[in-house]
Amino acid sequence: MIDFDSFPRMVISHGPTPLEAMPRLSQALDCNLFIKRDDCTGLAGGGNKTRKLEYLLAAAHEAGADTLVTIGGLQSNHARQTAAAAAKFGFACELVLEDVEGTPKQDYYNNGNILLDKLFGATIHAVAEGVDSVAFADQLMATLIDAGKKPYLIPVGGSNEVGSLGYVRCANEMLAQIVEQGISVDQIVLASGSAGTQAGLLAGLIAAGAGIPVLGIAVSRDTQAQQELVHTLLAKTLQHMGLDPELANGRVVADGGYYGEGYGITTPATIEAVQMCAQLEGILLDPVYTGKGMAGLIDKCRTGVLSANKNILFLHTGGSQGLFAYREVLS
């Protein structure tokens, strides 16, 4: 196991988050399913970004920053949790949020995560579809510096080798729970977007010598593009931890067959997955990430790719706050 004392961290999350069986969904799909509840990390309603922000905020603090700047879609879960973390630790917060083509618009601009961003006191810079949000953020950083501020730029999704340490820690937590509960896990499945969660989880498993395969259901890219993104970040994370980046070879598996028309655009399978988890397990997924991840898991159970004699663990990365922005396609 990696000694985390050498990596600066600001404790935010409630942990360990629960690892639970899903008996009714298991029965419906004829698969043996468990769920790691990282929707219960605590910050601003929970989600996977809390774990990443523990390391990113520590880096911002060490850099002497007084302002956090980050980037995302208008309904970004990462932006919501960054805004909350900034409020908790006394940083100003500037969010560069891009409109997303094809998303439902009735509640998209004023409800869900955007409502919470405003409640946490963040300054929102809304950019139109097609505008280069990274370039916009870079210019914003320069403007803030000129104004005497000390901004710290957090990448999209908190997904760099610093933020990924949050899921190295999660891997250790998960492995301990598996031992404590006396269960075996044959496959981990999660929604994979900006790559930090999947890369960090894989880095933690590699560091612990655990060979559990991890399948990332891509929410916005084809299979090859997602695998390349995760592999690159996994190698960087391993190197940041003092491990051989070549250990990343052969460990990244993603499936780009479930994201539909694009990021943030729901599919019928996504909506079915959200409804099934709500009605069979009382668990809220989201329409952008976990709904698509669960849709992939459900399809693979139904088609026999994930067999009934295997134990499957779904990593719930949160995001249910976004449901309120998607009322028109869910009701």
PDB file of C-alpha atoms in Angstrom, residues 184-331:
ATOM      1  CA  SER A 184     -14.878 -11.312  -3.605  1.00  0.00           C
ATOM      2  CA  VAL A 185     -15.092  -8.866  -6.504  1.00  0.00           C
ATOM      3  CA  ASP A 186     -14.510 -10.117 -10.026  1.00  0.00           C
ATOM      4  CA  GLN A 187     -15.180  -6.880 -11.928  1.00  0.00           C
ATOM      5  CA  ILE A 188     -15.468  -3.162 -11.165  1.00  0.00           C
ATOM      6  CA  VAL A 189     -17.634  -1.005 -13.452  1.00  0.00           C
ATOM      7  CA  LEU A 190     -17.832   2.799 -13.425  1.00  0.00           C
ATOM      8  CA  ALA A 191     -18.754   5.752 -15.587  1.00  0.00           C
ATOM      9  CA  SER A 192     -15.585   7.169 -17.164  1.00  0.00           C
ATOM     10  CA  GLY A 193     -15.383  10.788 -18.281  1.00  0.00           C
ATOM     11  CA  SER A 194     -12.380  13.030 -17.676  1.00  0.00           C
ATOM     12  CA  ALA A 195     -10.430   9.880 -16.664  1.00  0.00           C
ATOM     13  CA  GLY A 196      -9.260  10.800 -13.152  1.00  0.00           C
ATOM     14  CA  THR A 197     -11.500   8.364 -11.298  1.00  0.00           C
ATOM     15  CA  GLN A 198     -10.705   5.347 -13.462  1.00  0.00           C
ATOM     16  CA  ALA A 199      -6.985   6.198 -13.649  1.00  0.00           C
ATOM     17  CA  GLY A 200      -6.705   6.755  -9.912  1.00  0.00           C
ATOM     18  CA  LEU A 201      -8.608   3.585  -9.063  1.00  0.00           C
ATOM     19  CA  LEU A 202      -6.396   1.554 -11.387  1.00  0.00           C
ATOM     20  CA  ALA A 203      -3.245   3.141  -9.930  1.00  0.00           C
ATOM     21  CA  GLY A 204      -4.399   2.203  -6.437  1.00  0.00           C
ATOM     22  CA  LEU A 205      -5.145  -1.383  -7.451  1.00  0.00           C
ATOM     23  CA  ILE A 206      -1.782  -1.672  -9.211  1.00  0.00           C
ATOM     24  CA  ALA A 207       0.058  -0.270  -6.186  1.00  0.00           C
ATOM     25  CA  ALA A 208      -1.738  -2.776  -3.928  1.00  0.00           C
ATOM     26  CA  GLY A 209      -1.003  -5.693  -6.234  1.00  0.00           C
ATOM     27  CA  ALA A 210      -4.705  -6.268  -6.893  1.00  0.00           C
ATOM     28  CA  GLY A 211      -5.667  -7.588 -10.298  1.00  0.00           C
ATOM     29  CA  ILE A 212      -9.400  -6.770 -10.243  1.00  0.00           C
ATOM     30  CA  PRO A 213     -10.332  -5.592 -13.758  1.00  0.00           C
ATOM     31  CA  VAL A 214     -11.927  -2.156 -14.105  1.00  0.00           C
ATOM     32  CA  LEU A 215     -14.342  -1.377 -16.932  1.00  0.00           C
ATOM     33  CA  GLY A 216     -14.987   2.271 -17.696  1.00  0.00           C
ATOM     34  CA  ILE A 217     -18.244   3.011 -19.491  1.00  0.00           C
ATOM     35  CA  ALA A 218     -17.381   6.132 -21.494  1.00  0.00           C
ATOM     36  CA  VAL A 219     -19.857   9.003 -21.183  1.00  0.00           C
ATOM     37  CA  SER A 220     -18.587  11.192 -24.025  1.00  0.00           C
ATOM     38  CA  ARG A 221     -15.976   9.454 -26.209  1.00  0.00           C
ATOM     39  CA  ASP A 222     -15.470   6.372 -28.336  1.00  0.00           C
ATOM     40  CA  THR A 223     -13.641   3.377 -26.934  1.00  0.00           C
ATOM     41  CA  GLN A 224     -10.188   4.146 -28.324  1.00  0.00           C
ATOM     42  CA  ALA A 225     -10.221   7.810 -27.325  1.00  0.00           C
ATOM     43  CA  GLN A 226     -11.355   7.010 -23.788  1.00  0.00           C
ATOM     44  CA  GLN A 227      -8.808   4.250 -23.319  1.00  0.00           C
ATOM     45  CA  GLU A 228      -6.014   6.530 -24.521  1.00  0.00           C
ATOM     46  CA  LEU A 229      -7.116   9.313 -22.169  1.00  0.00           C
ATOM     47  CA  VAL A 230      -7.242   6.994 -19.154  1.00  0.00           C
ATOM     48  CA  HIS A 231      -3.960   5.276 -20.035  1.00  0.00           C
ATOM     49  CA  THR A 232      -2.102   8.580 -20.325  1.00  0.00           C
ATOM     50  CA  LEU A 233      -3.351   9.790 -16.952  1.00  0.00           C
ATOM     51  CA  LEU A 234      -2.763   6.406 -15.307  1.00  0.00           C
ATOM     52  CA  ALA A 235       0.878   6.463 -16.403  1.00  0.00           C
ATOM     53  CA  LYS A 236       1.286  10.015 -15.068  1.00  0.00           C
ATOM     54  CA  THR A 237      -0.358   9.074 -11.771  1.00  0.00           C
ATOM     55  CA  LEU A 238       1.862   6.027 -11.305  1.00  0.00           C
ATOM     56  CA  GLN A 239       4.931   8.153 -11.992  1.00  0.00           C
ATOM     57  CA  HIS A 240       3.692  10.796  -9.514  1.00  0.00           C
ATOM     58  CA  MET A 241       3.448   8.012  -6.927  1.00  0.00           C
ATOM     59  CA  GLY A 242       7.005   6.881  -7.617  1.00  0.00           C
ATOM     60  CA  LEU A 243       5.945   3.765  -9.533  1.00  0.00           C
ATOM     61  CA  ASP A 244       6.863   2.551 -13.016  1.00  0.00           C
ATOM     62  CA  PRO A 245       4.467   4.129 -15.544  1.00  0.00           C
ATOM     63  CA  GLU A 246       4.846   1.013 -17.698  1.00  0.00           C
ATOM     64  CA  LEU A 247       2.624  -0.750 -15.153  1.00  0.00           C
ATOM     65  CA  ALA A 248      -0.263   0.990 -16.894  1.00  0.00           C
ATOM     66  CA  ASN A 249       0.144  -1.221 -19.961  1.00  0.00           C
ATOM     67  CA  GLY A 250      -2.717  -3.644 -20.448  1.00  0.00           C
ATOM     68  CA  ARG A 251      -4.786  -2.400 -17.496  1.00  0.00           C
ATOM     69  CA  VAL A 252      -7.120   0.136 -19.130  1.00  0.00           C
ATOM     70  CA  VAL A 253     -10.434  -1.109 -20.523  1.00  0.00           C
ATOM     71  CA  ALA A 254     -13.199   1.255 -21.633  1.00  0.00           C
ATOM     72  CA  ASP A 255     -16.351   0.869 -23.683  1.00  0.00           C
ATOM     73  CA  GLY A 256     -17.603   3.764 -25.787  1.00  0.00           C
ATOM     74  CA  GLY A 257     -20.790   2.065 -26.881  1.00  0.00           C
ATOM     75  CA  TYR A 258     -23.216   3.681 -24.460  1.00  0.00           C
ATOM     76  CA  TYR A 259     -22.757   7.451 -24.532  1.00  0.00           C
ATOM     77  CA  GLY A 260     -25.261   8.066 -27.326  1.00  0.00           C
ATOM     78  CA  GLU A 261     -25.131  11.366 -29.203  1.00  0.00           C
ATOM     79  CA  GLY A 262     -22.716  13.056 -26.821  1.00  0.00           C
ATOM     80  CA  TYR A 263     -21.851  14.311 -23.356  1.00  0.00           C
ATOM     81  CA  GLY A 264     -24.865  15.205 -21.244  1.00  0.00           C
ATOM     82  CA  ILE A 265     -27.374  13.907 -23.792  1.00  0.00           C
ATOM     83  CA  THR A 266     -29.538  11.166 -22.334  1.00  0.00           C
ATOM     84  CA  THR A 267     -30.363   7.884 -24.042  1.00  0.00           C
ATOM     85  CA  PRO A 268     -33.394   5.616 -23.461  1.00  0.00           C
ATOM     86  CA  ALA A 269     -31.049   3.130 -21.770  1.00  0.00           C
ATOM     87  CA  THR A 270     -29.759   5.877 -19.441  1.00  0.00           C
ATOM     88  CA  ILE A 271     -33.279   6.783 -18.366  1.00  0.00           C
ATOM     89  CA  GLU A 272     -34.156   3.119 -17.844  1.00  0.00           C
ATOM     90  CA  ALA A 273     -31.051   2.649 -15.685  1.00  0.00           C
ATOM     91  CA  VAL A 274     -31.928   5.683 -13.532  1.00  0.00           C
ATOM     92  CA  GLN A 275     -35.480   4.408 -13.103  1.00  0.00           C
ATOM     93  CA  MET A 276     -34.451   0.828 -12.308  1.00  0.00           C
ATOM     94  CA  CYS A 277     -31.994   1.834  -9.587  1.00  0.00           C
ATOM     95  CA  ALA A 278     -34.510   4.249  -8.069  1.00  0.00           C
ATOM     96  CA  GLN A 279     -37.403   1.782  -8.112  1.00  0.00           C
ATOM     97  CA  LEU A 280     -35.523  -1.384  -7.170  1.00  0.00           C
ATOM     98  CA  GLU A 281     -32.845  -0.070  -4.780  1.00  0.00           C
ATOM     99  CA  GLY A 282     -33.872   3.447  -3.744  1.00  0.00           C
ATOM    100  CA  ILE A 283     -30.602   4.711  -5.236  1.00  0.00           C
ATOM    101  CA  LEU A 284     -30.439   7.904  -7.273  1.00  0.00           C
ATOM    102  CA  LEU A 285     -28.159   7.939 -10.294  1.00  0.00           C
ATOM    103  CA  ASP A 286     -27.634  10.905 -12.613  1.00  0.00           C
ATOM    104  CA  PRO A 287     -28.440  11.387 -16.304  1.00  0.00           C
ATOM    105  CA  VAL A 288     -24.913  12.323 -17.402  1.00  0.00           C
ATOM    106  CA  TYR A 289     -22.477   9.897 -15.744  1.00  0.00           C
ATOM    107  CA  THR A 290     -23.760   7.138 -13.485  1.00  0.00           C
ATOM    108  CA  GLY A 291     -26.922   6.602 -15.526  1.00  0.00           C
ATOM    109  CA  LYS A 292     -24.839   5.865 -18.608  1.00  0.00           C
ATOM    110  CA  GLY A 293     -22.411   3.746 -16.594  1.00  0.00           C
ATOM    111  CA  MET A 294     -25.251   1.695 -15.150  1.00  0.00           C
ATOM    112  CA  ALA A 295     -26.860   1.415 -18.594  1.00  0.00           C
ATOM    113  CA  GLY A 296     -23.664  -0.262 -19.805  1.00  0.00           C
ATOM    114  CA  LEU A 297     -23.607  -2.592 -16.793  1.00  0.00           C
ATOM    115  CA  ILE A 298     -27.275  -3.532 -17.280  1.00  0.00           C
ATOM    116  CA  ASP A 299     -26.743  -4.326 -20.962  1.00  0.00           C
ATOM    117  CA  LYS A 300     -23.696  -6.457 -20.214  1.00  0.00           C
ATOM    118  CA  CYS A 301     -25.648  -8.419 -17.597  1.00  0.00           C
ATOM    119  CA  ARG A 302     -28.560  -8.964 -19.991  1.00  0.00           C
ATOM    120  CA  THR A 303     -26.306 -10.098 -22.821  1.00  0.00           C
ATOM    121  CA  GLY A 304     -24.223 -12.396 -20.623  1.00  0.00           C
ATOM    122  CA  VAL A 305     -20.977 -10.449 -20.941  1.00  0.00           C
ATOM    123  CA  LEU A 306     -21.087 -10.140 -17.146  1.00  0.00           C
ATOM    124  CA  SER A 307     -22.095 -13.606 -16.013  1.00  0.00           C
ATOM    125  CA  ALA A 308     -24.352 -14.547 -13.114  1.00  0.00           C
ATOM    126  CA  ASN A 309     -21.581 -16.369 -11.237  1.00  0.00           C
ATOM    127  CA  LYS A 310     -19.387 -13.257 -10.996  1.00  0.00           C
ATOM    128  CA  ASN A 311     -19.498 -10.520  -8.360  1.00  0.00           C
ATOM    129  CA  ILE A 312     -19.755  -7.096 -10.013  1.00  0.00           C
ATOM    130  CA  LEU A 313     -19.042  -3.853  -8.126  1.00  0.00           C
ATOM    131  CA  PHE A 314     -20.448  -0.613  -9.515  1.00  0.00           C
ATOM    132  CA  LEU A 315     -18.691   2.558  -8.372  1.00  0.00           C
ATOM    133  CA  HIS A 316     -21.379   5.213  -7.852  1.00  0.00           C
ATOM    134  CA  THR A 317     -19.643   8.520  -8.540  1.00  0.00           C
ATOM    135  CA  GLY A 318     -22.624  10.707  -7.565  1.00  0.00           C
ATOM    136  CA  GLY A 319     -24.330  13.428  -9.571  1.00  0.00           C
ATOM    137  CA  SER A 320     -27.984  13.042  -8.614  1.00  0.00           C
ATOM    138  CA  GLN A 321     -28.222  16.829  -8.145  1.00  0.00           C
ATOM    139  CA  GLY A 322     -28.227  17.021 -11.936  1.00  0.00           C
ATOM    140  CA  LEU A 323     -31.548  15.163 -12.107  1.00  0.00           C
ATOM    141  CA  PHE A 324     -33.395  18.405 -11.415  1.00  0.00           C
ATOM    142  CA  ALA A 325     -32.013  19.964 -14.598  1.00  0.00           C
ATOM    143  CA  TYR A 326     -33.329  17.035 -16.640  1.00  0.00           C
ATOM    144  CA  ARG A 327     -36.925  16.971 -15.418  1.00  0.00           C
ATOM    145  CA  GLU A 328     -38.399  17.242 -18.897  1.00  0.00           C
ATOM    146  CA  VAL A 329     -36.781  13.998 -20.091  1.00  0.00           C
ATOM    147  CA  LEU A 330     -37.300  12.095 -16.835  1.00  0.00           C
ATOM    148  CA  SER A 331     -40.920  12.888 -16.025  1.00  0.00           C
TER     149      SER A 331
END
